[in-house]
mmCIF file of C-alpha atoms in Angstrom:
data_model
loop_
_atom_site.group_PDB
_atom_site.id
_atom_site.type_symbol
_atom_site.label_atom_id
_atom_site.label_comp_id
_atom_site.label_asym_id
_atom_site.label_seq_id
_atom_site.Cartn_x
_atom_site.Cartn_y
_atom_site.Cartn_z
ATOM 1 C CA MET A 1 42.608 68.970 71.802
ATOM 2 C CA ASN A 2 45.121 70.567 69.495
ATOM 3 C CA LEU A 3 47.935 69.606 71.851
ATOM 4 C CA GLU A 4 46.637 66.005 71.959
ATOM 5 C CA GLU A 5 46.528 65.769 68.198
ATOM 6 C CA LYS A 6 50.035 67.217 67.777
ATOM 7 C CA SER A 7 51.479 64.833 70.339
ATOM 8 C CA LEU A 8 49.707 61.853 68.747
ATOM 9 C CA ASP A 9 51.089 62.890 65.362
ATOM 10 C CA GLN A 10 54.590 63.018 66.761
ATOM 11 C CA LEU A 11 54.441 59.686 68.614
ATOM 12 C CA PRO A 12 54.690 57.259 65.645
ATOM 13 C CA ALA A 13 57.383 59.215 63.839
ATOM 14 C CA VAL A 14 59.611 59.436 66.893
ATOM 15 C CA SER A 15 59.007 55.819 67.847
ATOM 16 C CA GLY A 16 59.800 54.498 64.357
ATOM 17 C CA THR A 17 62.979 56.527 63.805
ATOM 18 C CA SER A 18 64.616 56.362 67.287
ATOM 19 C CA LYS A 19 67.506 53.890 67.699
ATOM 20 C CA ILE A 20 69.041 53.292 71.120
ATOM 21 C CA PRO A 21 72.205 51.207 71.649
ATOM 22 C CA SER A 22 71.914 47.880 73.423
ATOM 23 C CA ALA A 23 74.347 48.907 76.189
ATOM 24 C CA PHE A 24 72.026 51.764 77.177
ATOM 25 C CA LEU A 25 69.040 49.400 77.292
ATOM 26 C CA LEU A 26 70.930 46.906 79.397
ATOM 27 C CA LYS A 27 71.670 49.631 81.920
ATOM 28 C CA GLU A 28 68.013 50.750 82.002
ATOM 29 C CA GLU A 29 66.477 47.257 82.388
ATOM 30 C CA PRO A 30 66.879 47.214 86.227
ATOM 31 C CA LYS A 31 64.875 50.483 86.439
ATOM 32 C CA LEU A 32 61.512 48.891 85.481
ATOM 33 C CA PRO A 33 59.864 49.775 88.886
ATOM 34 C CA GLU A 34 60.569 53.447 88.215
ATOM 35 C CA ILE A 35 59.074 53.150 84.711
ATOM 36 C CA ARG A 36 56.002 51.482 86.214
ATOM 37 C CA GLN A 37 55.631 54.325 88.724
ATOM 38 C CA GLY A 38 55.884 56.818 85.824
ATOM 39 C CA GLY A 39 53.236 54.822 83.965
ATOM 40 C CA GLN A 40 50.914 54.958 86.991
ATOM 41 C CA PHE A 41 51.384 58.733 87.179
ATOM 42 C CA ALA A 42 50.641 58.970 83.437
ATOM 43 C CA ASN A 43 47.490 56.864 83.861
ATOM 44 C CA LYS A 44 46.285 59.163 86.662
ATOM 45 C CA MET A 45 46.934 62.209 84.498
ATOM 46 C CA GLN A 46 45.102 60.541 81.597
ATOM 47 C CA ASP A 47 42.094 59.793 83.847
ATOM 48 C CA LEU A 48 41.977 63.406 84.996
ATOM 49 C CA PHE A 49 42.358 64.584 81.420
ATOM 50 C CA PHE A 50 39.553 62.456 80.002
ATOM 51 C CA LYS A 51 37.143 62.909 82.954
ATOM 52 C CA ASN A 52 36.731 66.553 81.908
ATOM 53 C CA PRO A 53 33.713 66.701 79.531
ATOM 54 C CA ALA A 54 35.422 69.446 77.498
ATOM 55 C CA ARG A 55 38.238 66.968 76.668
ATOM 56 C CA GLU A 56 35.995 64.320 75.044
ATOM 57 C CA THR A 57 36.925 63.502 71.447
ATOM 58 C CA ILE A 58 34.735 62.523 68.444
ATOM 59 C CA MET A 59 35.714 59.842 65.986
ATOM 60 C CA THR A 60 36.519 61.715 62.804
ATOM 61 C CA THR A 61 38.565 60.974 59.722
ATOM 62 C CA GLU A 62 41.642 62.587 61.329
ATOM 63 C CA THR A 63 41.428 60.409 64.445
ATOM 64 C CA LEU A 64 40.914 57.351 62.248
ATOM 65 C CA LYS A 65 44.039 58.281 60.288
ATOM 66 C CA LYS A 66 46.002 58.600 63.514
ATOM 67 C CA ILE A 67 44.703 55.242 64.732
ATOM 68 C CA GLN A 68 45.735 53.725 61.401
ATOM 69 C CA ILE A 69 49.232 55.245 61.780
ATOM 70 C CA ASP A 70 49.507 53.897 65.354
ATOM 71 C CA ARG A 71 48.375 50.455 64.203
ATOM 72 C CA GLN A 72 50.979 50.508 61.419
ATOM 73 C CA PHE A 73 53.663 51.550 63.939
ATOM 74 C CA PHE A 74 52.700 48.726 66.339
ATOM 75 C CA SER A 75 52.718 46.215 63.495
ATOM 76 C CA ASP A 76 56.204 47.415 62.460
ATOM 77 C CA VAL A 77 57.447 47.101 66.032
ATOM 78 C CA ILE A 78 55.987 43.593 66.332
ATOM 79 C CA THR A 79 57.505 42.477 63.015
ATOM 80 C CA ASP A 80 60.918 43.896 64.051
ATOM 81 C CA THR A 81 60.655 42.135 67.390
ATOM 82 C CA MET A 82 59.694 38.823 65.777
ATOM 83 C CA GLN A 83 62.560 39.128 63.307
ATOM 84 C CA GLU A 84 64.987 39.901 66.147
ATOM 85 C CA LEU A 85 63.684 36.956 68.170
ATOM 86 C CA GLN A 86 64.168 34.649 65.193
ATOM 87 C CA ASN A 87 67.659 36.012 64.451
ATOM 88 C CA SER A 88 69.251 36.594 67.858
ATOM 89 C CA GLY A 89 66.693 35.462 70.423
ATOM 90 C CA THR A 90 66.378 38.947 72.047
ATOM 91 C CA PHE A 91 63.719 41.698 72.023
ATOM 92 C CA THR A 92 65.753 44.888 72.535
ATOM 93 C CA SER A 93 63.923 46.697 69.709
ATOM 94 C CA LEU A 94 60.623 46.229 71.579
ATOM 95 C CA LEU A 95 62.167 47.595 74.792
ATOM 96 C CA LYS A 96 63.545 50.544 72.864
ATOM 97 C CA ALA A 97 60.157 51.345 71.339
ATOM 98 C CA LEU A 98 58.374 51.006 74.702
ATOM 99 C CA SER A 99 60.879 53.236 76.527
ATOM 100 C CA LYS A 100 60.656 55.848 73.769
ATOM 101 C CA GLU A 101 56.834 55.805 73.847
ATOM 102 C CA ARG A 102 56.866 56.115 77.652
ATOM 103 C CA GLU A 103 59.182 59.114 77.423
ATOM 104 C CA ASN A 104 56.993 60.778 74.789
ATOM 105 C CA LYS A 105 53.817 60.169 76.818
ATOM 106 C CA MET A 106 55.448 61.491 79.992
ATOM 107 C CA HIS A 107 56.552 64.577 78.067
ATOM 108 C CA PHE A 108 52.997 65.014 76.699
ATOM 109 C CA TYR A 109 51.451 64.710 80.175
ATOM 110 C CA ASP A 110 54.005 67.154 81.560
ATOM 111 C CA ILE A 111 52.926 69.639 78.883
ATOM 112 C CA ILE A 112 49.252 69.151 79.879
ATOM 113 C CA ALA A 113 50.118 69.642 83.576
ATOM 114 C CA ARG A 114 52.065 72.785 82.778
ATOM 115 C CA GLU A 115 49.094 74.056 80.724
ATOM 116 C CA GLU A 116 46.748 73.474 83.684
ATOM 117 C CA GLU A 117 49.139 75.276 85.993
ATOM 118 C CA GLY A 118 49.366 78.116 83.476
ATOM 119 C CA ARG A 119 45.586 78.445 83.372
ATOM 120 C CA LYS A 120 45.427 78.530 87.157
ATOM 121 C CA LYS A 121 48.104 81.198 87.212
ATOM 122 C CA ILE A 122 46.201 83.210 84.551
ATOM 123 C CA LYS A 123 43.023 83.007 86.657
ATOM 124 C CA SER A 124 44.878 84.139 89.761
ATOM 125 C CA LEU A 125 46.505 86.964 87.806
ATOM 126 C CA GLN A 126 43.094 88.017 86.427
ATOM 127 C CA LYS A 127 41.749 88.117 89.985
ATOM 128 C CA GLN A 128 44.742 90.178 91.066
ATOM 129 C CA LEU A 129 44.194 92.507 88.080
ATOM 130 C CA HIS A 130 40.529 92.938 89.018
ATOM 131 C CA ASN A 131 41.500 93.724 92.596
ATOM 132 C CA VAL A 132 44.140 96.155 91.396
ATOM 133 C CA LYS A 133 41.574 97.877 89.160
ATOM 134 C CA LYS A 134 39.199 98.242 92.093
ATOM 135 C CA GLU A 135 41.960 99.625 94.267
ATOM 136 C CA ARG A 136 42.965 101.978 91.466
ATOM 137 C CA GLN A 137 39.387 103.270 91.094
ATOM 138 C CA VAL A 138 39.158 103.830 94.842
ATOM 139 C CA GLU A 139 42.501 105.596 94.768
ATOM 140 C CA ILE A 140 41.393 107.791 91.816
ATOM 141 C CA GLN A 141 38.204 108.720 93.635
ATOM 142 C CA SER A 142 40.144 109.658 96.739
ATOM 143 C CA GLN A 143 42.582 111.664 94.623
ATOM 144 C CA ASN A 144 39.685 113.535 92.941
ATOM 145 C CA GLU A 145 38.337 114.412 96.368
ATOM 146 C CA TYR A 146 41.788 115.567 97.382
ATOM 147 C CA ILE A 147 42.030 117.673 94.177
ATOM 148 C CA ALA A 148 38.728 119.376 95.021
ATOM 149 C CA TYR A 149 40.020 120.046 98.507
ATOM 150 C CA LEU A 150 43.197 121.499 97.047
ATOM 151 C CA LYS A 151 41.182 123.759 94.722
ATOM 152 C CA ASP A 152 39.370 125.187 97.733
ATOM 153 C CA GLN A 153 42.678 125.681 99.441
ATOM 154 C CA LEU A 154 43.991 127.404 96.280
ATOM 155 C CA GLN A 155 41.113 129.906 96.295
ATOM 156 C CA GLU A 156 41.815 130.697 99.943
ATOM 157 C CA MET A 157 45.516 131.064 99.206
ATOM 158 C CA LYS A 158 44.801 133.449 96.309
ATOM 159 C CA ALA A 159 42.770 135.682 98.595
ATOM 160 C CA LYS A 160 45.533 135.582 101.205
ATOM 161 C CA THR A 161 48.199 136.338 98.620
ATOM 162 C CA ASN A 162 46.301 139.367 97.339
ATOM 163 C CA MET A 163 46.167 140.791 100.850
ATOM 164 C CA GLU A 164 49.811 139.944 101.402
ATOM 165 C CA ASP A 165 50.759 141.621 98.087
ATOM 166 C CA ARG A 166 49.117 144.869 99.137
ATOM 167 C CA TYR A 167 50.852 144.692 102.490
ATOM 168 C CA MET A 168 54.195 143.872 100.862
ATOM 169 C CA LYS A 169 53.915 146.852 98.481
ATOM 170 C CA LYS A 170 53.480 149.255 101.332
ATOM 171 C CA ASN A 171 56.230 147.579 103.278
ATOM 172 C CA THR A 172 58.647 147.663 100.314
ATOM 173 C CA GLU A 173 57.974 151.378 99.720
ATOM 174 C CA LEU A 174 58.890 152.105 103.337
ATOM 175 C CA GLN A 175 61.970 149.914 103.118
ATOM 176 C CA ILE A 176 63.067 151.644 99.899
ATOM 177 C CA SER A 177 62.859 155.062 101.520
ATOM 178 C CA GLN A 178 64.819 153.836 104.536
ATOM 179 C CA THR A 179 67.457 152.171 102.378
ATOM 180 C CA GLN A 180 67.822 155.369 100.322
ATOM 181 C CA LYS A 181 68.598 157.299 103.458
ATOM 182 C CA LYS A 182 71.063 154.644 104.545
ATOM 183 C CA CYS A 183 72.708 154.635 101.112
ATOM 184 C CA ASN A 184 73.151 158.402 101.180
ATOM 185 C CA ARG A 185 74.754 158.182 104.578
ATOM 186 C CA THR A 186 77.052 155.367 103.533
ATOM 187 C CA GLU A 187 77.966 157.261 100.366
ATOM 188 C CA GLU A 188 79.142 160.237 102.443
ATOM 189 C CA LEU A 189 81.170 157.907 104.656
ATOM 190 C CA LEU A 190 82.726 156.202 101.637
ATOM 191 C CA LEU A 191 83.745 159.552 100.132
ATOM 192 C CA GLU A 192 85.481 160.480 103.360
ATOM 193 C CA GLU A 193 87.231 157.100 103.398
ATOM 194 C CA ILE A 194 88.287 157.557 99.767
ATOM 195 C CA GLU A 195 89.924 160.885 100.649
ATOM 196 C CA LYS A 196 91.779 159.251 103.514
ATOM 197 C CA LEU A 197 92.948 156.418 101.257
ATOM 198 C CA ARG A 198 94.171 158.910 98.644
ATOM 199 C CA LEU A 199 96.322 160.689 101.230
ATOM 200 C CA LYS A 200 97.582 157.361 102.473
ATOM 201 C CA THR A 201 98.515 156.188 98.944
ATOM 202 C CA GLU A 202 100.470 159.406 98.339
ATOM 203 C CA GLU A 203 102.410 158.791 101.545
ATOM 204 C CA GLU A 204 102.994 155.156 100.570
ATOM 205 C CA ASN A 205 104.308 156.208 97.149
ATOM 206 C CA ARG A 206 106.770 158.607 98.763
ATOM 207 C CA ILE A 207 107.967 155.934 101.184
ATOM 208 C CA HIS A 208 108.254 153.472 98.303
ATOM 209 C CA THR A 209 110.512 155.805 96.318
ATOM 210 C CA GLU A 210 112.773 156.364 99.338
ATOM 211 C CA ILE A 211 112.996 152.623 99.972
ATOM 212 C CA GLU A 212 113.736 151.984 96.310
ATOM 213 C CA THR A 213 116.681 154.454 96.305
ATOM 214 C CA PHE A 214 118.037 152.899 99.506
ATOM 215 C CA LEU A 215 117.776 149.377 98.055
ATOM 216 C CA LYS A 216 119.546 150.441 94.873
ATOM 217 C CA LYS A 217 122.462 151.782 96.915
ATOM 218 C CA GLU A 218 122.591 148.558 98.928
ATOM 219 C CA GLN A 219 122.468 146.535 95.725
ATOM 220 C CA GLN A 220 125.427 148.461 94.330
ATOM 221 C CA LYS A 221 127.415 147.802 97.507
ATOM 222 C CA LEU A 222 126.536 144.118 97.388
ATOM 223 C CA GLU A 223 127.600 143.867 93.744
ATOM 224 C CA GLU A 224 131.005 145.367 94.626
ATOM 225 C CA LYS A 225 131.374 142.877 97.485
ATOM 226 C CA LEU A 226 130.318 140.058 95.173
ATOM 227 C CA GLU A 227 132.991 140.987 92.641
ATOM 228 C CA PHE A 228 135.617 141.086 95.410
ATOM 229 C CA TRP A 229 134.598 137.684 96.731
ATOM 230 C CA MET A 230 134.470 136.194 93.244
ATOM 231 C CA GLU A 231 138.059 137.322 92.568
ATOM 232 C CA LYS A 232 139.119 135.949 95.934
ATOM 233 C CA TYR A 233 137.301 132.665 95.177
ATOM 234 C CA ASP A 234 139.125 132.306 91.849
ATOM 235 C CA LYS A 235 142.494 132.929 93.485
ATOM 236 C CA ASP A 236 141.811 130.531 96.350
ATOM 237 C CA THR A 237 140.546 127.813 94.024
ATOM 238 C CA GLU A 238 143.629 128.151 91.809
ATOM 239 C CA MET A 239 145.921 127.906 94.839
ATOM 240 C CA LYS A 240 144.060 124.925 96.251
ATOM 241 C CA GLN A 241 144.118 123.227 92.846
ATOM 242 C CA ASN A 242 147.906 123.574 92.729
ATOM 243 C CA GLU A 243 148.167 122.117 96.226
ATOM 244 C CA LEU A 244 145.862 119.272 95.216
ATOM 245 C CA ASN A 245 147.973 118.484 92.148
ATOM 246 C CA ALA A 246 151.102 118.396 94.306
ATOM 247 C CA LEU A 247 149.406 116.093 96.772
ATOM 248 C CA LYS A 248 148.257 113.821 93.959
ATOM 249 C CA SER A 249 151.781 113.547 92.563
ATOM 250 C CA ALA A 250 153.148 112.805 96.066
ATOM 251 C CA LYS A 251 150.435 110.235 96.576
ATOM 252 C CA ALA A 252 151.304 108.536 93.281
ATOM 253 C CA SER A 253 154.992 108.341 94.180
ATOM 254 C CA ASP A 254 154.194 107.024 97.676
ATOM 255 C CA LEU A 255 151.855 104.468 96.173
ATOM 256 C CA ALA A 256 154.519 103.200 93.770
ATOM 257 C CA HIS A 257 157.027 102.954 96.636
ATOM 258 C CA LEU A 258 154.456 101.143 98.746
ATOM 259 C CA GLN A 259 153.768 98.642 95.962
ATOM 260 C CA GLU A 260 157.529 97.940 95.646
ATOM 261 C CA LEU A 261 157.791 97.380 99.409
ATOM 262 C CA ALA A 262 154.769 95.079 99.327
ATOM 263 C CA LYS A 263 156.345 93.090 96.498
ATOM 264 C CA THR A 264 159.610 92.670 98.398
ATOM 265 C CA LEU A 265 157.663 91.746 101.529
ATOM 266 C CA ARG A 266 155.804 89.016 99.665
ATOM 267 C CA GLU A 267 159.110 87.682 98.326
ATOM 268 C CA TYR A 268 160.617 87.631 101.854
ATOM 269 C CA GLU A 269 157.538 85.873 103.212
ATOM 270 C CA GLN A 270 157.813 83.223 100.490
ATOM 271 C CA VAL A 271 161.502 82.663 101.312
ATOM 272 C CA ILE A 272 160.707 82.396 105.057
ATOM 273 C CA ILE A 273 157.913 79.895 104.386
ATOM 274 C CA GLU A 274 160.167 77.756 102.190
ATOM 275 C CA ASP A 275 162.950 77.862 104.826
ATOM 276 C CA ARG A 276 160.527 76.782 107.562
ATOM 277 C CA MET A 277 159.249 73.942 105.413
ATOM 278 C CA GLU A 278 162.810 72.711 104.752
ATOM 279 C CA LYS A 279 163.672 72.894 108.458
ATOM 280 C CA GLU A 280 160.517 70.984 109.332
ATOM 281 C CA LYS A 281 161.365 68.287 106.783
ATOM 282 C CA SER A 282 164.958 67.951 108.108
ATOM 283 C CA ARG A 283 163.670 67.761 111.694
ATOM 284 C CA LYS A 284 161.186 65.036 110.825
ATOM 285 C CA LYS A 285 163.894 63.171 108.935
ATOM 286 C CA GLN A 286 166.274 63.293 111.943
ATOM 287 C CA GLU A 287 163.521 62.089 114.277
ATOM 288 C CA GLN A 288 162.757 59.250 111.878
ATOM 289 C CA GLU A 289 166.452 58.263 111.702
ATOM 290 C CA ILE A 290 166.782 58.336 115.533
ATOM 291 C CA LEU A 291 163.638 56.218 115.882
ATOM 292 C CA GLU A 292 164.905 53.711 113.324
ATOM 293 C CA LEU A 293 168.328 53.553 115.089
ATOM 294 C CA LYS A 294 166.716 52.873 118.450
ATOM 295 C CA SER A 295 164.527 50.157 117.008
ATOM 296 C CA ILE A 296 167.545 48.557 115.252
ATOM 297 C CA ILE A 297 169.527 48.594 118.521
ATOM 298 C CA LYS A 298 166.636 46.973 120.359
ATOM 299 C CA LEU A 299 166.293 44.307 117.704
ATOM 300 C CA GLN A 300 170.039 43.566 117.793
ATOM 301 C CA ALA A 301 170.035 43.299 121.577
ATOM 302 C CA TRP A 302 166.979 41.059 121.539
ATOM 303 C CA TRP A 303 168.547 38.825 118.852
ATOM 304 C CA ARG A 304 171.855 38.548 120.665
ATOM 305 C CA GLY A 305 170.104 37.646 123.904
ATOM 306 C CA THR A 306 168.003 34.977 122.226
ATOM 307 C CA VAL A 307 171.070 33.530 120.455
ATOM 308 C CA VAL A 308 172.987 33.309 123.745
ATOM 309 C CA ARG A 309 170.059 31.939 125.746
ATOM 310 C CA LYS A 310 168.971 29.415 123.133
ATOM 311 C CA GLU A 311 172.614 28.510 122.198
ATOM 312 C CA ILE A 312 171.938 29.002 118.528
ATOM 313 C CA GLY A 313 174.843 28.430 116.158
ATOM 314 C CA SER A 314 178.378 28.511 117.585
ATOM 315 C CA PHE A 315 177.283 30.311 120.763
ATOM 316 C CA ARG A 316 177.337 27.461 123.351
ATOM 317 C CA MET A 317 178.277 27.581 126.983
ATOM 318 C CA PRO A 318 180.893 25.056 128.411
ATOM 319 C CA LYS A 319 179.434 22.421 130.762
ATOM 320 C CA LYS A 320 181.913 22.944 133.638
ATOM 321 C CA ASP A 321 180.974 26.499 134.257
ATOM 322 C CA ILE A 322 177.229 25.934 134.082
ATOM 323 C CA ASP A 323 176.626 26.275 137.840
ATOM 324 C CA SER A 324 178.846 29.296 138.332
ATOM 325 C CA LYS A 325 177.462 30.961 135.240
ATOM 326 C CA ASP A 326 173.900 30.180 136.178
ATOM 327 C CA SER A 327 174.122 32.399 139.229
ATOM 328 C CA LYS A 328 175.904 35.089 137.235
ATOM 329 C CA GLY A 329 173.418 34.693 134.396
ATOM 330 C CA LYS A 330 170.494 35.165 136.745
ATOM 331 C CA GLY A 331 172.055 38.337 138.093
ATOM 332 C CA LYS A 332 172.790 39.610 134.597
ATOM 333 C CA GLY A 333 169.295 38.622 133.420
ATOM 334 C CA LYS A 334 167.741 40.645 136.208
ATOM 335 C CA GLU A 335 169.921 43.630 135.327
ATOM 336 C CA LYS A 336 168.936 43.309 131.656
ATOM 337 C CA ASP A 337 165.292 43.072 132.600
ATOM 338 C CA LYS A 338 165.637 46.226 134.686
ATOM 339 C CA ARG A 339 167.367 48.007 131.830
ATOM 340 C CA ARG A 340 164.650 46.916 129.408
ATOM 341 C CA GLY A 341 161.977 48.134 131.807
ATOM 342 C CA LYS A 342 163.718 51.504 132.027
ATOM 343 C CA LYS A 343 163.989 51.701 128.277
#
């Protein structure tokens, strides 16, 4: 009942203050079947809610106040809708209020459903807790029985340990006597070994001193040899350094001579290249002159032949010698043709 009253208190305030843009309402208008399905679900939930006799309400001053608030809210919605219809001919404010109320009611019924589910879960958890308590009691009883069994076993173990302690005391006394005998024997053996080691260390010390004197003599000899070889090394290095300096000076002189030869060689190569280029140019020029001369000769011959054949200008043949010259001209023409073919 408290949840119902809180939700009813919240419904008018939310419905009166909520403002939804017209674009959003236009998008949601095609979804009226879904809203109707949600309303059917809400009606079913409301039927289940009010069928329970514990959920019945009594008309009191608080419920009357809430009804008055709802009535005032509905009257405000109707007046806003009428004003909107008169002004613009639409009823978007009514759709907004209805959608908001549907959302609030669906939220309220979801809360009631979640509460019912929570109660069912609490009942199931209480049953599980009761079962766990029973199992725990059974387990405690079995553990008590096991503790009593363990106490009996402890008494038996104490008796066994007392007997074992007496046996172990006797056994340890015998072992101590045996170990004492063994220790005495090993002590005698260790003393003998110590004497042997003492003699051996004396011998080792003597050998060490002899070896040390021998090594000192060898070290002295090696130091003398080292001094000899160091002197020889200094002499050899000085001699080789002089040779190296001489070789470096010779190398420098040879390098300078080589650079001079390379310079002269490059100059000779440049002269040879220039000479070859001049010869090539003169050769091409001669070939060009020969070719031009041949072409000029051919043109002159062709022009002279055409002038004679066509009788251009003052070059005209006499009429009396036409027949005799025709035969000669044919022979000469054939010879010229042969010469032209050869050329």
